[in-house]
Coordinates of N, CA and C and ligand atoms in Angstrom, one line a residue:
M9 N 104.3 91.5 79.2 CA 103.6 90.5 80.0 C 103.3 90.9 81.4
R10 N 102.1 90.8 81.8 CA 101.7 91.1 83.1 C 101.8 89.9 84.0
K11 N 102.5 90.0 85.1 CA 102.6 88.8 86.0 C 101.3 88.6 86.8
P12 N 100.7 87.4 86.8 CA 99.5 87.2 87.5 C 99.6 87.4 89.0
I13 N 98.5 87.8 89.6 CA 98.5 87.9 91.1 C 97.3 87.3 91.6
I14 N 97.4 86.4 92.5 CA 96.3 85.7 93.2 C 96.3 86.1 94.6
A15 N 95.3 86.8 95.1 CA 95.2 87.3 96.4 C 94.1 86.7 97.2
G16 N 94.3 86.1 98.3 CA 93.2 85.6 99.2 C 92.8 86.7 100.1
N17 N 91.5 87.0 100.1 CA 91.0 88.0 101.0 C 90.2 87.2 102.1
W18 N 90.9 87.0 103.2 CA 90.3 86.2 104.3 C 89.1 86.8 105.0
K19 N 88.9 88.1 104.8 CA 87.8 88.8 105.5 C 87.9 88.6 107.0
M20 N 86.8 88.4 107.7 CA 86.9 88.2 109.1 C 86.8 86.8 109.5
F21 N 87.8 86.0 108.9 CA 87.9 84.6 109.2 C 89.3 84.3 109.7
K22 N 89.4 83.2 110.4 CA 90.6 82.5 110.9 C 91.2 83.1 112.2
T23 N 91.4 82.2 113.1 CA 92.1 82.6 114.4 C 93.6 82.6 114.0
R24 N 94.4 83.0 115.0 CA 95.9 83.1 114.7 C 96.4 81.7 114.4
D25 N 96.0 80.7 115.2 CA 96.5 79.3 115.0 C 96.1 78.8 113.6
E26 N 94.9 79.1 113.2 CA 94.4 78.6 111.9 C 95.2 79.3 110.8
A27 N 95.5 80.6 111.0 CA 96.2 81.3 110.0 C 97.6 80.8 109.8
L28 N 98.3 80.6 111.0 CA 99.7 80.1 110.9 C 99.8 78.7 110.4
Q29 N 98.8 77.9 110.7 CA 98.7 76.5 110.2 C 98.6 76.5 108.7
F30 N 97.8 77.4 108.2 CA 97.6 77.6 106.7 C 98.9 77.9 106.0
V31 N 99.6 78.9 106.6 CA 100.9 79.3 106.0 C 101.9 78.2 106.1
Y32 N 101.9 77.5 107.2 CA 102.8 76.3 107.3 C 102.6 75.3 106.2
N33 N 101.3 75.1 106.0 CA 100.9 74.1 104.9 C 101.3 74.5 103.5
I34 N 101.2 75.7 103.2 CA 101.4 76.1 101.8 C 102.8 76.6 101.5
N35 N 103.5 77.1 102.5 CA 104.8 77.8 102.2 C 105.7 77.1 101.2
M36 N 106.0 75.8 101.4 CA 107.0 75.1 100.6 C 106.4 74.7 99.3
K37 N 105.1 74.8 99.1 CA 104.4 74.3 97.9 C 104.0 75.4 96.9
L38 N 104.2 76.6 97.3 CA 103.8 77.7 96.4 C 104.8 77.9 95.2
P39 N 104.2 78.2 94.0 CA 105.1 78.4 92.9 C 105.9 79.7 93.1
S40 N 107.0 79.8 92.3 CA 107.9 80.9 92.5 C 107.3 82.3 92.3
K41 N 107.7 83.2 93.1 CA 107.1 84.6 93.0 C 107.5 85.2 91.7
S42 N 108.5 84.6 91.0 CA 108.9 85.2 89.7 C 107.8 84.8 88.6
L43 N 106.9 83.9 89.0 CA 105.9 83.4 88.0 C 104.5 84.0 88.4
V44 N 104.2 84.0 89.7 CA 102.9 84.5 90.2 C 103.1 85.1 91.5
E45 N 102.4 86.2 91.8 CA 102.4 86.8 93.1 C 101.3 86.2 93.9
S46 N 101.7 85.6 95.0 CA 100.7 84.9 95.9 C 100.6 85.8 97.2
V47 N 99.4 86.2 97.5 CA 99.2 87.2 98.6 C 98.0 86.7 99.5
I48 N 98.2 86.9 100.8 CA 97.1 86.6 101.7 C 96.8 87.9 102.5
C49 N 95.5 88.3 102.4 CA 95.1 89.5 103.1 C 94.3 89.1 104.4
A50 N 94.8 89.4 105.5 CA 94.3 88.8 106.8 C 93.9 90.0 107.7
Q51 N 93.3 89.6 108.8 CA 92.9 90.6 109.8 C 94.1 91.2 110.5
A52 N 94.0 92.5 110.8 CA 95.2 93.2 111.2 C 96.0 92.6 112.4
P53 N 95.3 92.1 113.4 CA 96.2 91.6 114.6 C 97.1 90.4 114.2
I54 N 96.9 89.7 113.1 CA 97.8 88.6 112.9 C 98.8 88.9 111.7
L55 N 98.8 90.1 111.2 CA 99.6 90.4 110.0 C 101.1 90.2 110.4
R56 N 101.5 90.7 111.6 CA 102.9 90.6 111.9 C 103.4 89.1 112.0
D57 N 102.5 88.3 112.6 CA 102.9 86.9 112.6 C 103.0 86.2 111.2
L58 N 102.1 86.7 110.4 CA 102.1 86.1 109.0 C 103.4 86.6 108.3
V59 N 103.7 87.8 108.4 CA 104.9 88.4 107.7 C 106.1 87.6 108.2
K60 N 106.2 87.3 109.5 CA 107.4 86.6 110.1 C 107.5 85.2 109.5
R61 N 106.4 84.6 109.2 CA 106.4 83.2 108.7 C 106.2 83.1 107.2
Q62 N 106.1 84.2 106.5 CA 105.9 84.1 105.0 C 107.2 83.6 104.4
G63 N 107.0 82.6 103.6 CA 108.2 82.1 102.9 C 108.6 83.0 101.7
D64 N 109.5 82.5 100.9 CA 110.0 83.3 99.8 C 108.9 83.7 98.8
N65 N 107.9 82.9 98.7 CA 106.9 83.1 97.7 C 105.5 83.6 98.1
L66 N 105.4 83.9 99.4 CA 104.1 84.4 99.9 C 104.3 85.8 100.4
R67 N 103.3 86.7 100.1 CA 103.3 88.0 100.6 C 102.0 88.3 101.4
V68 N 102.1 89.3 102.3 CA 101.0 89.6 103.2 C 100.4 90.9 102.9
G69 N 99.0 91.0 103.0 CA 98.3 92.2 102.8 C 97.3 92.5 103.9
A70 N 97.0 93.8 104.1 CA 96.0 94.2 105.0 C 94.7 94.3 104.2
Q71 N 93.6 94.4 104.9 CA 92.3 94.5 104.2 C 91.7 95.9 104.2
N72 N 92.4 96.8 104.9 CA 92.0 98.2 105.0 C 93.1 99.0 105.7
M73 N 93.0 100.3 105.7 CA 93.9 101.2 106.5 C 93.3 102.6 106.4
H74 N 93.7 103.4 107.3 CA 93.3 104.8 107.3 C 94.1 105.6 106.3
Y75 N 93.6 106.8 105.9 CA 94.4 107.6 104.9 C 95.2 108.6 105.6
L76 N 95.2 108.7 106.9 CA 96.1 109.6 107.6 C 97.2 108.8 108.3
D77 N 98.3 109.5 108.7 CA 99.4 108.8 109.3 C 99.0 108.3 110.7
S78 N 98.3 109.2 111.5 CA 98.0 108.9 112.9 C 97.0 109.9 113.3
G79 N 96.4 109.7 114.5 CA 95.4 110.6 115.0 C 94.4 109.9 115.9
A80 N 93.4 110.6 116.3 CA 92.4 110.1 117.2 C 91.3 109.4 116.4
Y81 N 91.6 108.2 116.0 CA 90.7 107.5 115.1 C 90.5 106.1 115.7
T82 N 89.8 105.9 116.7 CA 89.6 104.7 117.5 C 89.3 103.5 116.5
G83 N 90.1 102.5 116.6 CA 89.8 101.3 115.9 C 90.4 101.2 114.5
E84 N 91.0 102.3 114.1 CA 91.6 102.3 112.7 C 93.0 101.8 112.7
V85 N 93.6 101.5 111.5 CA 94.9 101.0 111.4 C 95.7 102.0 110.5
S86 N 96.9 102.4 110.9 CA 97.8 103.3 110.2 C 98.7 102.6 109.2
V87 N 98.9 103.2 108.1 CA 99.9 102.6 107.1 C 101.3 102.5 107.7
L88 N 101.6 103.5 108.6 CA 102.9 103.5 109.2 C 103.2 102.1 110.0
L89 N 102.1 101.7 110.6 CA 102.3 100.4 111.4 C 102.4 99.2 110.4
L90 N 101.5 99.3 109.3 CA 101.6 98.2 108.3 C 103.0 98.1 107.7
E91 N 103.5 99.3 107.3 CA 104.8 99.3 106.7 C 105.9 98.8 107.7
D92 N 105.8 99.3 108.9 CA 106.7 98.9 110.0 C 106.8 97.4 110.2
I93 N 105.7 96.7 110.1 CA 105.7 95.3 110.3 C 105.9 94.4 109.1
G94 N 106.1 95.1 107.9 CA 106.4 94.4 106.7 C 105.3 94.0 105.8
V95 N 104.1 94.6 106.0 CA 103.0 94.3 105.1 C 103.2 95.0 103.8
E96 N 103.0 94.3 102.7 CA 103.4 94.9 101.4 C 102.2 95.3 100.5
Y97 N 101.0 94.7 100.9 CA 99.8 95.0 100.1 C 98.7 95.5 101.0
V98 N 97.7 96.2 100.4 CA 96.5 96.6 101.2 C 95.3 96.7 100.2
V99 N 94.3 96.0 100.6 CA 93.0 96.0 99.9 C 92.4 97.4 100.2
I100 N 92.0 98.1 99.2 CA 91.3 99.4 99.4 C 90.0 99.4 98.6
G101 N 89.0 99.9 99.3 CA 87.7 100.1 98.6 C 86.9 98.9 98.3
H102 N 87.1 97.8 99.1 CA 86.3 96.6 98.9 C 84.8 97.0 99.1
S103 N 84.0 96.3 98.3 CA 82.5 96.7 98.3 C 81.9 96.5 99.7
E104 N 82.5 95.6 100.5 CA 81.9 95.4 101.9 C 82.2 96.6 102.7
R105 N 83.4 97.2 102.5 CA 83.7 98.4 103.2 C 83.0 99.6 102.7
R106 N 82.7 99.6 101.4 CA 81.9 100.7 100.8 C 80.5 100.7 101.4
A107 N 80.0 99.4 101.5 CA 78.6 99.2 101.9 C 78.4 99.4 103.4
Y108 N 79.3 98.9 104.2 CA 79.1 98.9 105.7 C 79.9 100.0 106.5
Y109 N 80.9 100.5 105.9 CA 81.7 101.5 106.6 C 81.9 102.8 105.9
N110 N 80.9 103.2 105.1 CA 80.9 104.5 104.5 C 82.2 104.8 103.7
E111 N 82.8 103.8 103.1 CA 84.0 104.1 102.3 C 83.4 104.8 101.0
T112 N 84.0 105.9 100.6 CA 83.6 106.6 99.4 C 84.7 106.6 98.4
D113 N 84.3 107.0 97.2 CA 85.4 107.2 96.2 C 86.5 108.1 96.6
S114 N 86.1 109.2 97.4 CA 87.0 110.1 97.9 C 88.0 109.5 98.9
S115 N 87.4 108.8 99.9 CA 88.3 108.2 100.9 C 89.2 107.1 100.2
V116 N 88.6 106.4 99.3 CA 89.4 105.4 98.5 C 90.6 106.0 97.8
N117 N 90.4 107.1 97.2 CA 91.4 107.9 96.5 C 92.5 108.3 97.5
K118 N 92.1 108.8 98.7 CA 93.1 109.2 99.7 C 93.9 108.0 100.2
K119 N 93.2 106.9 100.3 CA 93.9 105.7 100.8 C 94.9 105.2 99.8
V120 N 94.6 105.2 98.5 CA 95.5 104.8 97.5 C 96.8 105.7 97.5
H121 N 96.6 107.0 97.7 CA 97.7 107.9 97.8 C 98.6 107.5 99.0
Q122 N 97.9 107.3 100.1 CA 98.6 107.0 101.4 C 99.4 105.7 101.3
A123 N 98.8 104.7 100.6 CA 99.5 103.4 100.5 C 100.8 103.7 99.7
F124 N 100.7 104.4 98.6 CA 101.9 104.7 97.8 C 103.0 105.5 98.5
R125 N 102.5 106.4 99.4 CA 103.4 107.2 100.1 C 104.3 106.4 101.0
Y126 N 103.8 105.2 101.4 CA 104.7 104.4 102.3 C 105.1 103.1 101.6
G127 N 104.9 103.0 100.3 CA 105.5 101.9 99.5 C 104.6 100.6 99.6
L128 N 103.4 100.7 100.0 CA 102.5 99.5 99.9 C 101.8 99.5 98.6
T129 N 101.5 98.3 98.1 CA 100.8 98.1 96.8 C 99.3 98.0 97.1
P130 N 98.6 99.0 96.6 CA 97.1 98.9 96.8 C 96.5 97.9 95.9
I131 N 95.5 97.1 96.4 CA 94.7 96.3 95.6 C 93.3 97.0 95.6
L132 N 93.1 97.8 94.6 CA 91.9 98.7 94.6 C 90.7 98.1 93.9
C133 N 89.6 98.0 94.7 CA 88.5 97.3 94.3 C 87.4 98.2 93.7
V134 N 86.8 97.7 92.6 CA 85.6 98.4 92.1 C 84.6 97.3 91.7
G135 N 83.4 97.7 91.5 CA 82.4 96.7 91.1 C 81.0 97.3 91.3
E136 N 80.1 96.7 90.5 CA 78.7 97.2 90.4 C 77.7 96.3 91.1
S137 N 76.6 96.9 91.5 CA 75.5 96.1 92.1 C 74.7 95.4 91.1
L138 N 73.9 94.5 91.5 CA 73.0 93.7 90.5 C 72.1 94.7 89.8
E139 N 71.6 95.7 90.5 CA 70.7 96.6 89.8 C 71.4 97.4 88.7
I140 N 72.6 97.8 89.0 CA 73.4 98.5 87.9 C 73.7 97.6 86.7
R141 N 74.0 96.3 87.0 CA 74.3 95.4 86.0 C 73.0 95.2 85.1
E142 N 71.9 95.0 85.8 CA 70.6 94.7 85.1 C 70.1 95.9 84.3
T143 N 70.5 97.1 84.7 CA 70.0 98.3 83.9 C 71.1 98.7 82.9
E144 N 72.1 97.8 82.8 CA 73.1 98.0 81.7 C 73.9 99.3 81.9
K145 N 74.1 99.7 83.2 CA 74.9 100.9 83.5 C 76.3 100.5 84.1
T146 N 76.7 99.3 83.9 CA 77.9 98.8 84.6 C 79.1 99.7 84.1
N147 N 79.3 99.8 82.8 CA 80.6 100.5 82.4 C 80.6 101.9 82.8
E148 N 79.5 102.6 82.8 CA 79.6 104.0 83.2 C 79.8 104.2 84.7
F149 N 79.1 103.3 85.5 CA 79.3 103.3 86.9 C 80.8 103.0 87.3
I150 N 81.3 102.0 86.7 CA 82.7 101.6 87.0 C 83.7 102.7 86.6
K151 N 83.4 103.3 85.5 CA 84.3 104.4 85.0 C 84.4 105.5 86.1
V152 N 83.3 105.9 86.7 CA 83.3 106.9 87.7 C 84.1 106.4 88.9
Q153 N 83.9 105.2 89.3 CA 84.7 104.6 90.4 C 86.2 104.7 90.1
V154 N 86.6 104.3 88.9 CA 88.0 104.2 88.5 C 88.6 105.6 88.4
V155 N 87.9 106.5 87.7 CA 88.4 107.9 87.5 C 88.6 108.5 88.9
N156 N 87.6 108.4 89.8 CA 87.8 109.0 91.1 C 88.9 108.4 92.0
A157 N 89.0 107.1 91.9 CA 90.0 106.4 92.7 C 91.4 106.7 92.2
L158 N 91.6 107.0 91.0 CA 93.0 107.2 90.4 C 93.4 108.7 90.4
K159 N 92.5 109.5 90.8 CA 92.8 111.0 90.8 C 94.2 111.3 91.4
G160 N 95.0 112.1 90.6 CA 96.2 112.6 91.2 C 97.4 111.6 91.1
L161 N 97.2 110.4 90.6 CA 98.3 109.4 90.5 C 99.0 109.6 89.2
G162 N 100.3 109.1 89.2 CA 101.1 109.2 88.0 C 101.2 107.8 87.4
T163 N 101.7 107.8 86.2 CA 101.8 106.6 85.4 C 102.6 105.5 86.1
E164 N 103.7 105.9 86.8 CA 104.5 104.9 87.5 C 103.7 104.2 88.6
Q165 N 102.9 105.0 89.2 CA 102.0 104.4 90.3 C 101.0 103.5 89.7
I166 N 100.4 103.9 88.6 CA 99.4 103.0 88.0 C 100.0 101.7 87.6
K167 N 101.2 101.7 87.2 CA 101.8 100.4 86.8 C 102.1 99.5 88.0
E168 N 102.2 100.1 89.2 CA 102.5 99.3 90.4 C 101.1 98.8 91.0
L169 N 100.1 99.6 90.7 CA 98.8 99.3 91.3 C 98.2 98.0 90.8
V170 N 97.4 97.4 91.7 CA 96.6 96.2 91.3 C 95.1 96.7 91.4
L171 N 94.4 96.5 90.3 CA 92.9 96.8 90.3 C 92.2 95.5 90.5
A172 N 91.1 95.5 91.2 CA 90.3 94.3 91.3 C 88.8 94.6 90.9
Y173 N 88.4 93.9 89.9 CA 87.0 94.1 89.5 C 86.2 93.0 90.2
E174 N 85.3 93.5 91.1 CA 84.5 92.5 91.9 C 83.0 92.9 91.8
P175 N 82.3 92.3 90.9 CA 80.8 92.6 90.8 C 80.2 92.2 92.1
I176 N 79.5 93.1 92.8 CA 78.9 92.8 94.1 C 78.0 91.6 94.1
W177 N 77.3 91.5 93.1 CA 76.3 90.3 93.0 C 77.0 89.0 92.9
A178 N 78.3 89.0 92.6 CA 79.0 87.7 92.5 C 79.8 87.3 93.7
I179 N 79.8 88.2 94.7 CA 80.6 88.0 95.9 C 79.9 87.1 96.9
G180 N 80.5 86.0 97.2 CA 80.0 85.1 98.2 C 78.6 84.5 97.8
T181 N 78.2 84.6 96.6 CA 76.9 84.1 96.2 C 76.9 82.8 95.4
G182 N 78.1 82.5 95.0 CA 78.3 81.3 94.1 C 78.0 81.6 92.7
K183 N 77.5 82.9 92.4 CA 77.3 83.3 91.1 C 78.5 84.0 90.5
T184 N 79.2 83.4 89.6 CA 80.4 84.0 89.0 C 79.9 84.8 87.8
A185 N 80.5 85.9 87.5 CA 80.3 86.5 86.2 C 80.9 85.5 85.2
T186 N 80.3 85.4 84.1 CA 80.9 84.5 83.1 C 82.3 85.1 82.8
A187 N 83.1 84.2 82.3 CA 84.5 84.7 82.0 C 84.4 85.8 80.9
E188 N 83.5 85.7 80.0 CA 83.4 86.8 79.0 C 82.9 88.1 79.6
M189 N 82.0 88.0 80.5 CA 81.4 89.2 81.1 C 82.5 89.8 81.9
A190 N 83.2 89.1 82.7 CA 84.3 89.6 83.5 C 85.4 90.3 82.6
N191 N 85.7 89.6 81.6 CA 86.8 90.1 80.7 C 86.3 91.4 80.0
D192 N 85.0 91.4 79.6 CA 84.5 92.6 78.9 C 84.6 93.8 79.9
T193 N 84.2 93.6 81.1 CA 84.2 94.8 82.1 C 85.7 95.2 82.4
I194 N 86.5 94.2 82.5 CA 87.9 94.5 82.8 C 88.6 95.2 81.6
K195 N 88.2 94.8 80.4 CA 88.7 95.6 79.2 C 88.2 97.0 79.3
A196 N 87.0 97.2 79.7 CA 86.4 98.6 79.8 C 87.2 99.4 80.9
I197 N 87.6 98.7 81.9 CA 88.4 99.4 83.0 C 89.8 99.8 82.4
R198 N 90.4 98.8 81.6 CA 91.7 99.1 80.9 C 91.5 100.3 80.0
E199 N 90.4 100.4 79.4 CA 90.1 101.5 78.4 C 90.1 102.9 79.2
V200 N 89.5 102.8 80.4 CA 89.5 104.0 81.2 C 90.9 104.4 81.6
V201 N 91.7 103.5 81.9 CA 93.1 103.8 82.3 C 93.8 104.3 81.0
R202 N 93.5 103.8 79.9 CA 94.1 104.3 78.6 C 93.7 105.7 78.4
D203 N 92.5 106.0 78.6 CA 92.0 107.4 78.3 C 92.6 108.4 79.3
L204 N 92.8 107.9 80.6 CA 93.4 108.8 81.6 C 94.9 109.0 81.5
F205 N 95.5 107.9 81.1 CA 97.0 107.9 81.0 C 97.5 107.6 79.6
D206 N 98.0 106.4 79.3 CA 98.4 106.1 77.9 C 98.4 104.6 77.7
E207 N 98.6 104.3 76.5 CA 98.6 102.9 76.0 C 99.5 102.0 76.9
E208 N 100.7 102.4 77.1 CA 101.7 101.6 77.8 C 101.2 101.3 79.3
T209 N 100.7 102.4 79.9 CA 100.2 102.2 81.3 C 99.0 101.3 81.3
A210 N 98.1 101.4 80.4 CA 96.9 100.6 80.3 C 97.3 99.1 80.1
E211 N 98.3 98.9 79.3 CA 98.7 97.5 79.1 C 99.5 96.9 80.2
S212 N 100.1 97.8 81.1 CA 100.9 97.4 82.2 C 100.1 97.1 83.5
V213 N 99.0 97.8 83.7 CA 98.3 97.7 84.9 C 97.6 96.3 85.0
R214 N 97.7 95.7 86.2 CA 97.1 94.4 86.4 C 95.7 94.6 87.0
I215 N 94.8 93.8 86.4 CA 93.4 93.9 86.8 C 92.9 92.4 87.2
Q216 N 92.6 92.2 88.4 CA 92.1 90.9 88.9 C 90.6 90.9 88.7
Y217 N 90.0 89.7 88.7 CA 88.6 89.4 88.8 C 88.4 88.9 90.2
G218 N 87.3 89.3 90.8 CA 86.9 88.7 92.1 C 85.4 88.4 92.2
G219 N 85.0 87.4 92.8 CA 83.5 87.1 93.0 C 83.3 85.6 92.7
S220 N 83.3 84.8 93.8 CA 83.0 83.3 93.7 C 84.0 82.6 92.8
V221 N 85.3 83.1 92.8 CA 86.4 82.4 92.1 C 86.7 81.1 92.9
K222 N 86.8 80.0 92.2 CA 87.1 78.7 92.8 C 88.1 77.9 91.9
P223 N 88.6 76.8 92.4 CA 89.5 76.0 91.6 C 88.8 75.6 90.3
A224 N 87.4 75.4 90.4 CA 86.7 74.9 89.2 C 86.6 76.0 88.1
N225 N 86.7 77.3 88.4 CA 86.5 78.3 87.4 C 87.7 79.1 87.1
I226 N 88.7 79.0 87.9 CA 89.9 79.9 87.8 C 90.6 79.8 86.4
E227 N 90.7 78.6 85.9 CA 91.5 78.4 84.6 C 90.8 79.2 83.5
E228 N 89.4 79.0 83.5 CA 88.7 79.7 82.4 C 88.9 81.2 82.5
L229 N 88.8 81.7 83.8 CA 88.9 83.2 84.0 C 90.3 83.7 83.6
L230 N 91.3 82.9 84.0 CA 92.7 83.4 83.7 C 93.0 83.2 82.2
S231 N 92.3 82.4 81.5 CA 92.6 82.2 80.1 C 92.1 83.4 79.3
M232 N 91.4 84.3 79.9 CA 90.8 85.5 79.1 C 92.0 86.5 78.9
S233 N 91.8 87.3 77.9 CA 92.9 88.2 77.5 C 93.3 89.3 78.5
D234 N 92.3 89.7 79.3 CA 92.6 90.9 80.2 C 92.5 90.6 81.7
I235 N 92.3 89.4 82.0 CA 92.2 89.0 83.5 C 93.5 88.6 84.0
D236 N 94.1 89.3 84.9 CA 95.5 89.1 85.3 C 95.6 88.4 86.7
G237 N 94.5 87.9 87.2 CA 94.6 87.2 88.5 C 93.2 87.3 89.1
A238 N 93.2 86.9 90.4 CA 92.0 86.9 91.1 C 92.1 87.3 92.5
L239 N 91.0 87.9 93.0 CA 90.9 88.3 94.5 C 89.8 87.4 95.0
V240 N 90.2 86.5 95.9 CA 89.4 85.4 96.3 C 89.0 85.4 97.7
G241 N 87.7 85.2 98.0 CA 87.3 85.2 99.4 C 87.2 83.7 99.9
G242 N 86.1 83.1 99.9 CA 85.8 81.8 100.4 C 86.8 80.7 100.0
A243 N 87.1 80.7 98.7 CA 88.0 79.6 98.2 C 89.5 79.8 98.6
S244 N 89.8 80.9 99.3 CA 91.2 81.1 99.7 C 91.4 80.7 101.1
L245 N 90.4 80.2 101.8 CA 90.5 79.9 103.2 C 91.1 78.5 103.4
D246 N 90.9 77.6 102.4 CA 91.5 76.3 102.5 C 92.8 76.2 101.8
P247 N 93.8 75.7 102.4 CA 95.2 75.7 101.8 C 95.2 74.9 100.5
A248 N 94.6 73.8 100.4 CA 94.6 73.0 99.1 C 94.0 73.8 98.0
S249 N 92.9 74.4 98.3 CA 92.1 75.2 97.3 C 93.0 76.5 96.9
F250 N 93.6 77.1 97.9 CA 94.4 78.3 97.6 C 95.6 77.9 96.6
L251 N 96.2 76.7 97.0 CA 97.3 76.2 96.1 C 96.8 76.0 94.7
E252 N 95.6 75.4 94.6 CA 95.1 75.1 93.2 C 94.9 76.4 92.4
L253 N 94.5 77.5 93.2 CA 94.3 78.8 92.5 C 95.6 79.3 92.0
V254 N 96.6 79.3 92.9 CA 97.9 79.9 92.4 C 98.5 79.1 91.4
N255 N 98.4 77.8 91.5 CA 99.0 76.9 90.4 C 98.3 77.1 89.1
A256 N 97.0 77.4 89.1 CA 96.3 77.7 87.8 C 96.9 78.9 87.1
A257 N 97.5 79.8 87.9 CA 98.0 81.0 87.3 C 99.4 80.8 86.6
V258 N 100.0 79.6 86.9 CA 101.4 79.4 86.2 C 101.3 78.3 85.1
K259 N 100.0 77.9 84.9 CA 99.9 76.9 83.8 C 100.1 77.5 82.4
Ligands
13P21 P1 84.2 85.3 97.3 O1 85.3 84.7 96.6 O2 83.9 84.6 98.6 O3 83.0 85.4 96.5 O4 84.6 86.8 97.8 C1 85.1 87.6 96.8 C2 85.7 88.8 97.5 O5 85.0 89.6 98.0 C3 87.2 88.9 97.5 O6 87.5 90.2 98.0

């Protein structure tokens, strides 16, 4: 049994006060972490405050980090600092970072290794553009992303990893992939993991869906055979909505 994981990706939203108020609102109401992993990925400057206030059932993630320990990289965040302040997850290779900040399959792979080196759990994002979806090249495109991102990792690491399938055309657009479509692509991703590693590893790795997930569609998505959770942007910003999402995962 794969434990569901619901992660809010707050992107570049929320002030410190807003973020702390959110955590205060949800902390006592979250379901047990033995049933579902609830994670909030916030902007770097407030991660320490969030970790300090995370209750038993909430965990904190970063949205990006560098693949080197330290150096002359103005504006970047080191995993050493993330580990030091108690951050446990890090989103790697989000399509917005691939599109706007030159994130490549190669840098994504280095970042996944770097996260594991310091004990953080990577939430590794893959996903196709509308053009790729419409020309029916989704599976081959995603296969390349997954193979490149997982280069050099061992089975124990793959079992710890969280993959997130986020079709770019469904992000922030209100267009969700149908549950069947999302499940079919996630199955194809699991197949890639099976080919690269083995059956047990493929059955263990958790794969989230992301792209316009909301309280109204989460139950259907999570009812599918291969969808193990969600990576949620807009609908994770409101405490009541985030609680609905995590509660759907324990039904
Ligand atoms: P939305 O849920 O706002 O579509 O964002 C999805 C996403 O990019 C999560 O990482």
